[in-house]
Amino acid sequence: MDSVGAALYAKDVKPNAKKFSGINQNYAWGQDSWSDFEGSMKQLIPAAQVGTSQMPKLFAGQYGAEISALLASGSDIVHTSFWDGDLEAFILQAGPRGLFKKSTVILTTGETAMYKLAAQIPDGVIIGARGPFGVFAPNNELNKWFSSNFTDRYNVPPNYAAYQMTQSFLGVKTAWEKAQAANGGKRPTPEQVVAAFEGISYESPGGKVQMSLGKGHQAVMETAYGMTKKVGGKMTVEKVKRYPAEIVNPPEGIKSSDWIKNGFKK
Amino acid sequence: MDQLIAVCIDGVIYSSWLFTSAIGLTLIYGVMKILNITHGSFYALGAYMAASVTGALLARGMEPMLSYLVLLGSAAAVALIVAPLLERGLLRFMYAKDEVVIMLITYACFLILEDAIKLIWGVDPYFVAEPYGLLDSFEVGSLTYPNYNLILIGIAVASGLGLVYVLNKTRVGRLLLTVIHDPEISRAMGINVDLFYLVTFSFGAFLASMAGAFTAPTLSVVPAMGVDIIVLSFAVVVIGGLGSLQGAAVGAVIVGLVRSISIHFAPEIELFVIYFVMALVLAVRPRGLFSVAEARKI
C-alpha cells in the first residue's frame, strides 16, 4: 500500500493542495498505484481535484509530452510509481523542465534512484522505498549485518528490492525452522513449510514482517516516506514519517479499493 | 493556447527523434529491400557507446561542451565497426533469399546483439545526463524546454535534407537511384553495387546509432531499449510508405503529433492511438501514404 502512505505524506506536507496529478506505467502496477493514490487523496484532501493522469506504456522512455501535460496541469502534487529505467528517465527529463520546482513530486520507488541520480534530484522531492527499506530501514542488528555485507560486496548500499529478497529468504528460514521443530527435528516437507509460514511474524533487516493478511499468506509491514535533502553534497532524506502496517493496509478480508473508498474504516 | 503550442512542440520533438531512426530504416529498405530489425540494436549500441564513452571522458575532466562531438563520434564508431561486419560478414550472402528470410535473419542478429550488449556493458543502467542540461532552456508560456531538444530537431532536419540533397543533386545519389531501380542492370553498367550496399547499410546504421547516442543523455541506458524504437520506426515507415524519405518524414510528424494530442487531451488512448492511425492509413493506402509505383519486371 505504497500509494496510501504516499497520500498520507502528501496530506502532511501539502494539506491545502488544490490539484494533484499522476504519471504511472500502463499496466496493473501503475494502474493500481494511481487508483490507490487517487482514492486516498479524495478521502484525505477532498477539495483536491485531479489535474491529469498520464499512463504511458511500460519502458516508453520518452516522457516529454507527458511532462508538458503535468506542467500545464498546474498541480500541487505529482505522483509516480515509475521504477527502474522509467523512473530514471523521468527524473532526467523532468528536472531540466522544472517539474520538481513547480510541483511537489512523489516518487514511490525513488529510493532506488536517490544515490545514482543524486545530482539530478533536487531537495524537497518526496521519496519512498516500498516499505521501511534502504534509507528508511531501522537501525537493528539484522540491518547492520545485511547493509554492511551488501555494501562490501557490491560497493553500493542495498535498495528495497534487495531488502525484500532478503526478507523472503529469512521468512522461508523462519518457517522451515518452525516446521522442522514441529516435525521432531526431521527435514520438513514443502507442505509442512507452507503450513508453518501461515500467519507468522519475524524480524528482518527492514523490521517486523507480519503474515497477517490473505489468511496468513500475505505479509504486511510499516512504510515510510521522506523528503530529499543534500547534506554536504550527499543525498539524504529528512522529515521522515513512518506509517504502521495497520494504517496503510486494509483489515483482513476487505479489498483495498473498498477500504479506501469507505474512508479507511477498520 | 499554451497547451496547443505545447502539443505542437512536444509533437515536433518526438517526431524528430522518431524520424532520425526511421529514415535509416527506410533508406536501407529502399536501397537493399531489407526490413532491418537490427536497426533497434544499432540504436541501443549508439546509446551505450555514447553513455559509456562520454561518461568516462567527462569523469576524466573533458570540457563538457565537447560531449556533443563525443556523442556523434560514438555513433560513427558503432556504424563503422558493427555495420560493415554485419553486412559483409553475413547479410551479403543472403541477398538472393526472400525478403522475409532476410528479415528473420536480421531479427536473429537483433537478439544476438541484445545479448552481446549485456555481455559487454552488463545489466546496470548507464547515465550521461550532462549534455542534456548544458545548453540552458527556452520557455513557451508556463512550460520550459531544454535547448538540447533543438539539437534533436536539427539532427532530424539535417539528416532528411542531407539525404534528399545527396540522392537528387549528386552523382553518387543518381548512381544510388539507379541501384535502387535495378541492381542487376546497375552491376552490368559497371556500378559497384556491393559498395553501395555496404555504404547504405552503414549509413542507415549510423542514423540509428546517432538517434540512440543523442537520446542517451535524456534517459537511463538499459538493456532492451532497442525494442521500442524498432516497433515505432516500423509504424512510421509503414504509414509513410516503405522506402520513401518523404513518407518517413510525414509518418514521423503524424505519429508525433497524434501521440502528443492524445497525451494532452486523452491520455487514456495514448497506447492505442499510434497503431490506430497506422491501421487507418493501411486500410486506405495499403502500401503507405507515399508508396512508389514499382515497374513490373518481365
Coordinates of C-alpha atoms in Angstrom, one line a residue:
Chain A
M1 CA 0.0 0.0 0.0
D2 CA 2.7 2.4 -1.0
S3 CA 0.3 4.9 -2.5
V4 CA -1.8 5.1 0.6
G5 CA 1.3 6.0 2.5
A6 CA 2.2 8.5 -0.2
A7 CA -1.2 10.2 0.1
L8 CA -0.9 10.3 3.9
Y9 CA 2.5 12.0 3.5
A10 CA 1.1 14.4 0.8
K11 CA -1.6 15.4 3.2
D12 CA 1.0 16.0 5.9
V13 CA 3.2 18.3 3.8
K14 CA 0.6 19.8 1.4
P15 CA -2.7 19.8 3.4
N16 CA -4.1 22.6 1.2
A17 CA -3.3 21.1 -2.1
K18 CA -5.9 22.0 -4.8
K19 CA -4.8 19.8 -7.6
F20 CA -2.8 16.6 -8.0
S21 CA -1.7 14.5 -11.0
G22 CA 0.0 11.3 -11.7
I23 CA 2.2 9.6 -14.2
N24 CA 2.2 5.8 -13.9
Q25 CA 3.0 2.9 -16.2
N26 CA 0.1 1.4 -18.1
Y27 CA -0.1 -2.0 -16.6
A28 CA -1.5 -3.4 -13.4
W29 CA 1.1 -2.0 -11.1
G30 CA 0.8 1.6 -12.4
Q31 CA -2.9 1.5 -12.7
D32 CA -3.4 0.1 -9.1
S33 CA -0.9 2.6 -7.7
W34 CA -2.7 5.5 -9.3
S35 CA -6.1 4.2 -8.3
D36 CA -4.9 3.8 -4.6
F37 CA -3.4 7.3 -4.6
E38 CA -6.3 9.0 -6.3
G39 CA -8.8 7.2 -4.0
S40 CA -6.8 8.1 -0.9
M41 CA -6.3 11.7 -1.9
K42 CA -10.1 12.1 -2.4
Q43 CA -10.6 10.8 1.2
L44 CA -7.7 12.8 2.8
I45 CA -7.9 16.1 0.9
P46 CA -11.5 16.1 -0.5
A47 CA -11.1 19.6 -2.0
A48 CA -8.2 18.5 -4.2
Q49 CA -9.0 17.8 -7.9
V50 CA -7.2 15.5 -10.4
G51 CA -5.2 17.6 -12.9
T52 CA -4.2 14.8 -15.3
S53 CA -3.4 11.1 -15.1
Q54 CA -0.8 10.1 -17.6
M55 CA -0.4 6.3 -18.3
P56 CA 2.5 5.8 -20.8
K57 CA 3.3 2.3 -21.7
L58 CA 5.9 0.3 -19.7
F59 CA 9.5 1.2 -20.7
A60 CA 8.4 4.0 -23.0
G61 CA 11.5 6.0 -22.1
Q62 CA 10.4 9.3 -23.7
Y63 CA 8.2 11.4 -21.4
G64 CA 8.5 14.9 -22.9
A65 CA 4.8 15.3 -23.8
E66 CA 3.7 13.7 -20.5
I67 CA 5.9 16.2 -18.6
S68 CA 4.4 19.1 -20.5
A69 CA 0.9 17.9 -19.6
L70 CA 1.9 17.6 -15.9
L71 CA 3.4 21.1 -16.0
A72 CA 0.3 22.5 -17.8
S73 CA -2.0 20.9 -15.2
G74 CA -0.6 23.3 -12.5
S75 CA -0.7 20.5 -10.0
D76 CA 0.5 21.0 -6.4
I77 CA 1.4 17.3 -6.2
V78 CA 2.6 14.8 -8.8
H79 CA 2.5 11.1 -8.0
T80 CA 4.5 8.5 -9.8
S81 CA 5.1 4.8 -9.2
F82 CA 7.7 4.5 -12.1
W83 CA 10.5 2.2 -11.3
D84 CA 13.9 1.3 -12.8
G85 CA 14.8 2.8 -16.2
D86 CA 11.4 4.5 -16.5
L87 CA 11.9 6.2 -13.1
E88 CA 15.4 7.3 -14.0
A89 CA 14.4 8.6 -17.5
F90 CA 11.5 10.5 -15.8
I91 CA 13.9 12.2 -13.3
L92 CA 16.4 13.0 -16.0
Q93 CA 13.7 14.6 -18.3
A94 CA 11.6 16.2 -15.6
G95 CA 14.4 18.0 -13.8
P96 CA 15.5 20.3 -16.6
R97 CA 11.8 21.0 -17.4
G98 CA 11.3 22.4 -13.9
L99 CA 8.7 19.9 -12.8
F100 CA 10.4 19.4 -9.4
K101 CA 10.2 23.1 -8.8
K102 CA 6.7 23.7 -9.9
S103 CA 5.1 20.7 -8.1
T104 CA 5.9 18.5 -5.1
V105 CA 6.8 15.3 -6.8
I106 CA 6.3 11.9 -5.0
L107 CA 8.5 9.1 -6.3
T108 CA 7.1 6.0 -4.5
T109 CA 10.1 3.9 -5.5
G110 CA 12.5 6.9 -5.5
E111 CA 14.9 5.3 -3.1
T112 CA 16.4 3.1 -5.9
A113 CA 17.5 6.3 -7.8
M114 CA 18.4 8.6 -4.9
Y115 CA 22.1 7.8 -5.0
K116 CA 22.6 7.1 -8.7
L117 CA 20.8 10.4 -9.7
A118 CA 21.7 12.5 -6.7
A119 CA 22.8 15.3 -8.9
Q120 CA 19.5 15.3 -10.8
I121 CA 17.1 15.0 -7.8
P122 CA 16.7 18.4 -6.1
D123 CA 15.8 18.9 -2.4
G124 CA 12.2 18.6 -1.5
V125 CA 11.2 15.6 -3.6
I126 CA 9.2 13.0 -1.6
I127 CA 10.6 9.5 -1.9
G128 CA 9.5 6.1 -0.7
A129 CA 11.1 2.7 -0.7
R130 CA 8.1 0.5 -0.9
G131 CA 8.4 -0.1 2.9
P132 CA 11.0 0.5 5.6
F133 CA 13.9 -0.3 3.4
G134 CA 17.2 1.3 2.4
V135 CA 17.5 4.8 3.8
F136 CA 14.3 4.1 5.9
A137 CA 15.4 0.8 7.4
P138 CA 15.6 0.6 11.1
N139 CA 18.9 0.6 13.0
N140 CA 18.6 -3.0 14.1
E141 CA 21.3 -5.7 14.2
L142 CA 20.0 -7.5 11.1
N143 CA 20.1 -4.3 9.1
K144 CA 23.6 -3.6 10.2
W145 CA 24.7 -7.1 9.2
F146 CA 22.8 -7.0 5.8
S147 CA 23.6 -3.5 4.8
S148 CA 27.4 -3.7 5.6
N149 CA 27.8 -7.0 3.9
F150 CA 25.9 -6.0 0.8
T151 CA 27.8 -2.7 0.5
D152 CA 31.1 -4.5 0.9
R153 CA 30.2 -7.0 -1.8
Y154 CA 28.6 -4.6 -4.4
N155 CA 30.0 -1.2 -3.5
V156 CA 26.5 0.3 -3.3
P157 CA 24.0 0.3 -0.5
P158 CA 21.2 -2.2 -0.8
N159 CA 17.9 -0.9 -2.2
Y160 CA 14.4 -2.0 -1.4
A161 CA 14.5 -4.9 -3.9
A162 CA 17.5 -6.4 -2.1
Y163 CA 15.8 -5.9 1.3
Q164 CA 12.6 -7.6 0.1
M165 CA 14.5 -10.6 -1.4
T166 CA 16.5 -11.0 1.8
Q167 CA 13.4 -10.9 4.0
S168 CA 11.7 -13.5 1.8
F169 CA 14.7 -15.8 2.4
L170 CA 14.5 -15.1 6.2
G171 CA 10.8 -15.8 6.1
V172 CA 11.4 -19.2 4.5
K173 CA 14.2 -19.9 7.1
T174 CA 11.8 -19.0 9.9
A175 CA 9.0 -21.2 8.5
W176 CA 11.5 -24.0 7.9
E177 CA 12.8 -24.0 11.4
K178 CA 9.2 -23.9 12.8
A179 CA 8.2 -26.8 10.6
Q180 CA 11.3 -28.8 11.5
A181 CA 10.8 -28.2 15.2
A182 CA 7.2 -29.4 14.8
N183 CA 8.4 -32.4 12.8
G184 CA 10.6 -33.6 15.7
G185 CA 13.8 -32.1 14.2
K186 CA 13.4 -34.0 10.9
R187 CA 13.5 -32.4 7.4
P188 CA 10.0 -31.0 6.8
T189 CA 8.1 -31.5 3.6
P190 CA 7.3 -28.4 1.4
E191 CA 3.6 -28.7 2.6
Q192 CA 4.7 -28.5 6.2
V193 CA 6.9 -25.4 5.5
V194 CA 4.0 -23.7 3.7
A195 CA 1.7 -24.5 6.7
A196 CA 4.3 -23.2 9.1
F197 CA 4.7 -20.0 7.1
E198 CA 1.0 -19.1 7.6
G199 CA 0.4 -16.2 10.0
I200 CA 4.0 -16.0 11.4
S201 CA 5.8 -12.8 12.4
Y202 CA 9.6 -12.5 12.1
E203 CA 12.3 -9.9 12.2
S204 CA 14.1 -8.8 9.0
P205 CA 16.6 -6.0 8.1
G206 CA 13.6 -3.8 7.3
G207 CA 11.9 -4.6 10.7
K208 CA 9.0 -6.7 11.6
V209 CA 7.2 -8.7 8.9
Q210 CA 3.7 -10.0 9.8
M211 CA 2.0 -12.6 7.6
S212 CA -1.4 -11.2 8.8
L213 CA -3.5 -10.8 5.6
G214 CA -4.8 -13.2 3.0
K215 CA -5.4 -15.9 5.6
G216 CA -1.8 -15.7 6.8
H217 CA -0.3 -15.8 3.3
Q218 CA 0.1 -12.0 2.7
A219 CA 2.9 -10.1 4.5
V220 CA 2.5 -6.5 5.7
M221 CA 5.0 -4.1 7.1
E222 CA 5.1 -0.4 8.1
T223 CA 6.0 2.0 5.4
A224 CA 7.9 5.3 5.4
Y225 CA 8.3 8.4 3.3
G226 CA 10.7 11.3 3.5
M227 CA 12.0 14.4 1.5
T228 CA 15.3 14.5 -0.3
K229 CA 17.9 16.9 1.2
K230 CA 21.5 17.2 0.1
V231 CA 23.9 17.5 3.0
G232 CA 27.5 18.2 2.1
G233 CA 26.8 17.1 -1.5
K234 CA 25.5 13.7 -0.3
M235 CA 21.9 12.7 -0.8
T236 CA 19.9 12.2 2.5
V237 CA 16.2 12.2 3.5
E238 CA 14.6 14.5 6.1
K239 CA 11.2 14.8 7.6
V240 CA 10.8 11.0 7.6
K241 CA 7.4 9.8 8.6
R242 CA 6.5 6.2 9.4
Y243 CA 3.1 4.7 8.9
P244 CA 2.3 1.5 10.8
A245 CA 1.2 -1.5 8.8
E246 CA -2.4 -1.2 10.1
I247 CA -2.6 2.4 8.8
V248 CA -1.6 1.6 5.2
N249 CA -3.2 -1.8 4.8
P250 CA -6.9 -2.9 4.8
P251 CA -8.1 -5.3 7.5
E252 CA -8.2 -9.0 6.8
G253 CA -10.9 -9.9 4.2
I254 CA -11.5 -6.4 2.9
K255 CA -10.5 -5.3 -0.6
S256 CA -8.0 -2.4 -0.7
S257 CA -10.2 -0.4 -3.1
D258 CA -13.3 -0.8 -0.9
W259 CA -11.3 0.0 2.2
I260 CA -10.0 3.3 0.7
K261 CA -13.5 4.1 -0.7
N262 CA -15.0 3.7 2.7
G263 CA -12.6 6.2 4.3
F264 CA -10.1 3.6 5.6
K265 CA -12.6 2.2 8.1
K266 CA -11.4 -0.7 10.2
Chain B
M1 CA -3.4 28.4 -26.2
D2 CA -0.3 27.5 -24.3
Q3 CA -1.4 23.9 -24.4
L4 CA -1.9 23.9 -28.1
I5 CA 1.6 25.3 -28.6
A6 CA 2.9 22.6 -26.2
V7 CA 1.2 19.9 -28.2
C8 CA 3.0 21.2 -31.4
I9 CA 6.4 21.4 -29.7
D10 CA 6.1 18.0 -28.0
G11 CA 4.9 16.5 -31.2
V12 CA 7.8 18.0 -33.2
I13 CA 10.4 16.9 -30.6
Y14 CA 9.1 13.3 -30.6
S15 CA 8.8 13.3 -34.4
S16 CA 12.4 14.4 -34.7
W17 CA 13.6 11.5 -32.5
L18 CA 11.5 9.1 -34.5
F19 CA 12.5 10.4 -37.9
T20 CA 16.2 10.2 -37.3
S21 CA 15.8 6.5 -36.6
A22 CA 13.1 5.8 -39.1
I23 CA 14.9 7.4 -42.0
G24 CA 17.8 5.0 -41.7
L25 CA 15.3 2.1 -41.7
T26 CA 13.5 3.3 -44.8
L27 CA 16.8 4.1 -46.6
I28 CA 18.1 0.6 -46.1
Y29 CA 14.8 -0.8 -47.2
G30 CA 14.6 1.5 -50.2
V31 CA 18.1 0.5 -51.5
M32 CA 18.5 -3.0 -50.3
K33 CA 14.9 -4.3 -49.8
I34 CA 15.9 -5.3 -46.2
L35 CA 13.5 -4.8 -43.4
N36 CA 16.3 -4.4 -40.9
I37 CA 15.2 -5.4 -37.4
T38 CA 18.8 -5.0 -36.3
H39 CA 18.1 -1.2 -36.6
G40 CA 17.0 -1.3 -33.0
S41 CA 20.3 -2.8 -31.9
F42 CA 22.2 0.0 -33.7
Y43 CA 20.1 2.5 -31.7
A44 CA 20.9 0.7 -28.4
L45 CA 24.6 0.3 -29.3
G46 CA 24.8 4.0 -30.1
A47 CA 23.2 4.9 -26.8
Y48 CA 25.5 2.5 -24.8
M49 CA 28.6 3.6 -26.6
A50 CA 27.7 7.3 -26.1
A51 CA 26.8 6.9 -22.5
S52 CA 29.9 4.9 -21.6
V53 CA 32.5 6.9 -23.6
T54 CA 31.1 10.3 -22.9
G55 CA 30.6 9.5 -19.2
A56 CA 34.2 8.2 -19.0
L57 CA 35.7 11.2 -20.7
L58 CA 33.6 13.7 -18.6
A59 CA 34.9 11.9 -15.5
R60 CA 38.4 12.5 -16.7
G61 CA 37.8 16.2 -17.0
M62 CA 36.8 16.6 -20.6
E63 CA 35.4 20.0 -21.5
P64 CA 31.6 19.4 -21.2
M65 CA 30.8 21.2 -24.5
L66 CA 32.9 18.6 -26.3
S67 CA 30.5 15.9 -25.2
Y68 CA 28.3 16.6 -28.2
L69 CA 31.1 15.7 -30.5
V70 CA 31.8 12.6 -28.5
L71 CA 28.1 11.6 -28.8
L72 CA 28.5 12.0 -32.6
G73 CA 31.8 10.1 -32.6
S74 CA 30.3 7.3 -30.6
A75 CA 27.5 6.8 -33.1
A76 CA 30.0 6.9 -36.0
A77 CA 32.2 4.3 -34.3
V78 CA 29.3 1.9 -33.9
A79 CA 28.3 2.4 -37.6
L80 CA 31.9 2.0 -38.8
I81 CA 32.7 -1.2 -36.8
V82 CA 29.5 -3.2 -36.4
A83 CA 27.5 -2.3 -39.6
P84 CA 30.3 -3.4 -42.0
L85 CA 30.9 -6.6 -40.0
L86 CA 27.2 -7.5 -40.2
E87 CA 26.8 -6.5 -43.9
R88 CA 30.0 -8.0 -45.2
G89 CA 30.1 -10.9 -42.8
L90 CA 26.5 -12.1 -43.1
L91 CA 23.9 -10.2 -45.0
R92 CA 25.7 -10.1 -48.4
F93 CA 25.4 -13.9 -48.5
M94 CA 21.7 -13.6 -48.1
Y95 CA 20.7 -11.1 -50.7
A96 CA 19.4 -13.8 -53.1
K97 CA 17.0 -15.0 -50.4
D98 CA 13.4 -13.9 -49.9
E99 CA 12.8 -10.6 -48.1
V100 CA 11.0 -12.4 -45.3
V101 CA 14.0 -14.7 -44.8
I102 CA 16.4 -11.8 -44.6
M103 CA 14.1 -10.0 -42.1
L104 CA 14.2 -13.1 -39.9
I105 CA 18.0 -13.1 -40.2
T106 CA 18.1 -9.5 -39.0
Y107 CA 15.8 -10.4 -36.2
A108 CA 18.2 -13.2 -35.2
C109 CA 21.0 -10.7 -35.3
F110 CA 19.0 -8.3 -33.2
L111 CA 18.6 -11.0 -30.5
I112 CA 22.3 -11.8 -30.6
L113 CA 23.3 -8.1 -30.4
E114 CA 20.9 -7.7 -27.4
D115 CA 22.8 -10.4 -25.5
A116 CA 26.1 -9.0 -26.7
I117 CA 25.2 -5.7 -25.2
K118 CA 24.5 -7.4 -21.9
L119 CA 27.9 -9.2 -22.1
I120 CA 29.8 -6.0 -22.9
W121 CA 28.0 -3.4 -20.7
G122 CA 26.2 -5.7 -18.1
V123 CA 22.7 -5.1 -17.0
D124 CA 23.2 -2.0 -14.8
P125 CA 22.0 1.3 -16.3
Y126 CA 24.3 3.9 -17.8
F127 CA 23.8 7.7 -17.5
V128 CA 25.3 10.6 -19.2
A129 CA 22.9 13.4 -18.2
E130 CA 25.3 16.4 -18.6
P131 CA 24.8 17.2 -22.3
Y132 CA 21.0 17.5 -21.7
G133 CA 21.3 20.3 -19.2
L134 CA 24.3 22.2 -20.7
L135 CA 22.5 24.4 -23.2
D136 CA 20.1 26.2 -20.9
S137 CA 16.4 26.2 -21.9
F138 CA 13.6 28.2 -23.6
E139 CA 10.2 28.9 -22.3
V140 CA 6.8 28.8 -24.0
G141 CA 4.1 30.2 -21.7
S142 CA 4.5 28.3 -18.5
L143 CA 6.5 25.4 -20.0
T144 CA 10.2 25.0 -20.1
Y145 CA 12.1 23.1 -22.7
P146 CA 15.8 22.4 -22.6
N147 CA 17.6 23.8 -25.7
Y148 CA 19.0 20.3 -26.2
N149 CA 15.8 19.4 -27.9
L150 CA 16.7 21.9 -30.6
I151 CA 19.8 19.7 -31.3
L152 CA 17.5 16.7 -31.8
I153 CA 15.3 18.7 -34.2
G154 CA 18.4 20.0 -36.0
I155 CA 19.8 16.5 -36.5
A156 CA 16.5 15.2 -37.9
V157 CA 16.2 18.2 -40.3
A158 CA 19.8 17.9 -41.4
S159 CA 19.6 14.1 -41.9
G160 CA 16.4 14.4 -44.0
L161 CA 17.6 17.4 -46.1
G162 CA 21.1 15.9 -46.5
L163 CA 19.7 12.7 -47.8
V164 CA 17.3 14.4 -50.2
Y165 CA 20.2 16.5 -51.5
V166 CA 22.6 13.6 -51.9
L167 CA 20.0 11.5 -53.7
N168 CA 18.8 14.2 -56.1
K169 CA 21.7 16.5 -56.6
T170 CA 24.9 14.5 -56.6
R171 CA 26.4 11.9 -58.9
V172 CA 26.6 9.4 -56.1
G173 CA 22.9 9.9 -55.4
R174 CA 22.0 9.3 -59.0
L175 CA 24.0 6.2 -59.1
L176 CA 22.2 5.1 -55.9
L177 CA 18.9 5.7 -57.5
T178 CA 20.0 3.5 -60.4
V179 CA 20.9 0.8 -57.9
I180 CA 17.5 1.2 -56.2
H181 CA 15.7 0.9 -59.6
D182 CA 17.6 -2.2 -60.8
P183 CA 20.7 -3.6 -59.1
E184 CA 21.3 -6.1 -61.9
I185 CA 21.4 -3.6 -64.7
S186 CA 23.5 -1.3 -62.5
R187 CA 26.0 -4.0 -62.0
A188 CA 26.1 -4.6 -65.7
M189 CA 26.8 -0.9 -66.3
G190 CA 29.8 -1.1 -64.0
I191 CA 28.4 0.3 -60.8
N192 CA 29.9 -1.2 -57.7
V193 CA 26.6 -2.3 -56.2
D194 CA 28.3 -4.1 -53.3
L195 CA 30.0 -0.9 -52.2
F196 CA 26.7 1.0 -52.4
Y197 CA 25.0 -1.7 -50.3
L198 CA 27.8 -1.5 -47.7
V199 CA 27.8 2.3 -47.5
T200 CA 24.0 2.4 -47.4
F201 CA 23.7 -0.2 -44.7
S202 CA 26.4 1.6 -42.7
F203 CA 24.9 5.0 -43.1
G204 CA 21.4 3.7 -42.2
A205 CA 23.0 2.1 -39.1
F206 CA 24.8 5.4 -38.3
L207 CA 21.4 7.2 -38.4
A208 CA 20.0 4.7 -35.9
S209 CA 23.1 4.8 -33.6
M210 CA 23.0 8.7 -33.8
A211 CA 19.4 8.7 -32.7
G212 CA 20.4 6.4 -29.8
A213 CA 23.6 8.4 -28.9
F214 CA 21.7 11.7 -28.8
T215 CA 18.8 10.2 -26.8
A216 CA 21.2 8.7 -24.2
P217 CA 21.5 11.9 -22.2
T218 CA 17.7 12.1 -21.7
L219 CA 17.3 8.6 -20.3
S220 CA 18.7 5.7 -18.4
V221 CA 20.5 3.4 -20.9
V222 CA 19.3 -0.1 -20.1
P223 CA 19.0 -3.5 -21.9
A224 CA 16.2 -3.9 -24.4
M225 CA 16.0 -0.2 -25.1
G226 CA 16.2 -1.0 -28.8
V227 CA 12.9 -2.9 -28.8
D228 CA 10.5 0.1 -28.6
I229 CA 12.3 2.2 -31.2
I230 CA 12.1 -0.5 -33.8
V231 CA 8.4 -1.0 -33.3
L232 CA 7.8 2.7 -33.6
S233 CA 10.1 3.2 -36.5
F234 CA 8.2 0.4 -38.4
A235 CA 5.0 2.2 -37.6
V236 CA 6.4 5.4 -39.1
V237 CA 7.8 3.9 -42.3
V238 CA 4.7 1.8 -42.8
I239 CA 2.5 4.9 -42.5
G240 CA 4.7 6.8 -44.9
G241 CA 5.4 4.0 -47.3
L242 CA 8.4 1.7 -47.1
G243 CA 11.4 3.2 -48.8
S244 CA 10.1 6.7 -49.0
L245 CA 12.1 9.5 -47.4
Q246 CA 9.1 12.0 -47.6
G247 CA 6.9 9.2 -46.3
A248 CA 9.2 8.7 -43.2
A249 CA 9.1 12.5 -42.6
V250 CA 5.3 12.7 -42.9
G251 CA 4.9 9.4 -40.9
A252 CA 7.1 10.7 -38.1
V253 CA 5.2 14.0 -37.9
I254 CA 1.8 12.2 -37.9
V255 CA 2.9 9.8 -35.1
G256 CA 4.5 12.6 -33.1
L257 CA 1.5 14.9 -33.3
V258 CA -1.2 12.3 -32.8
R259 CA 0.7 11.0 -29.7
S260 CA 1.1 14.5 -28.4
I261 CA -2.5 15.4 -28.9
S262 CA -3.7 12.2 -27.1
I263 CA -1.3 12.8 -24.2
H264 CA -2.6 16.3 -23.7
F265 CA -6.3 15.7 -24.3
A266 CA -7.0 12.0 -23.9
P267 CA -4.1 10.2 -22.2
E268 CA -6.0 7.0 -21.8
I269 CA -5.9 6.3 -25.5
E270 CA -2.2 7.1 -26.0
L271 CA -1.1 3.4 -26.1
F272 CA -3.6 2.7 -28.9
V273 CA -3.7 5.8 -31.0
I274 CA -0.4 5.3 -32.9
Y275 CA -1.4 1.9 -34.1
F276 CA -5.0 3.1 -34.8
V277 CA -3.6 5.7 -37.2
M278 CA -1.3 3.1 -38.8
A279 CA -4.3 0.8 -39.3
L280 CA -6.3 3.6 -40.7
V281 CA -3.7 4.6 -43.2
L282 CA -3.1 0.9 -44.3
A283 CA -6.9 0.5 -44.7
V284 CA -6.9 3.4 -47.2
R285 CA -3.4 3.1 -48.7
P286 CA -2.1 -0.5 -48.1
R287 CA 1.4 0.4 -49.2
G288 CA 1.6 3.7 -47.1
L289 CA 1.0 7.3 -47.9
F290 CA 4.0 7.8 -50.2
S291 CA 4.3 4.4 -51.7
V292 CA 6.1 4.4 -55.1
A293 CA 4.6 2.5 -58.0
E294 CA 7.0 -0.3 -58.9
A295 CA 7.8 -1.2 -62.5
R296 CA 6.9 -4.8 -63.2
K297 CA 9.9 -6.9 -64.5
I298 CA 9.1 -9.2 -67.4

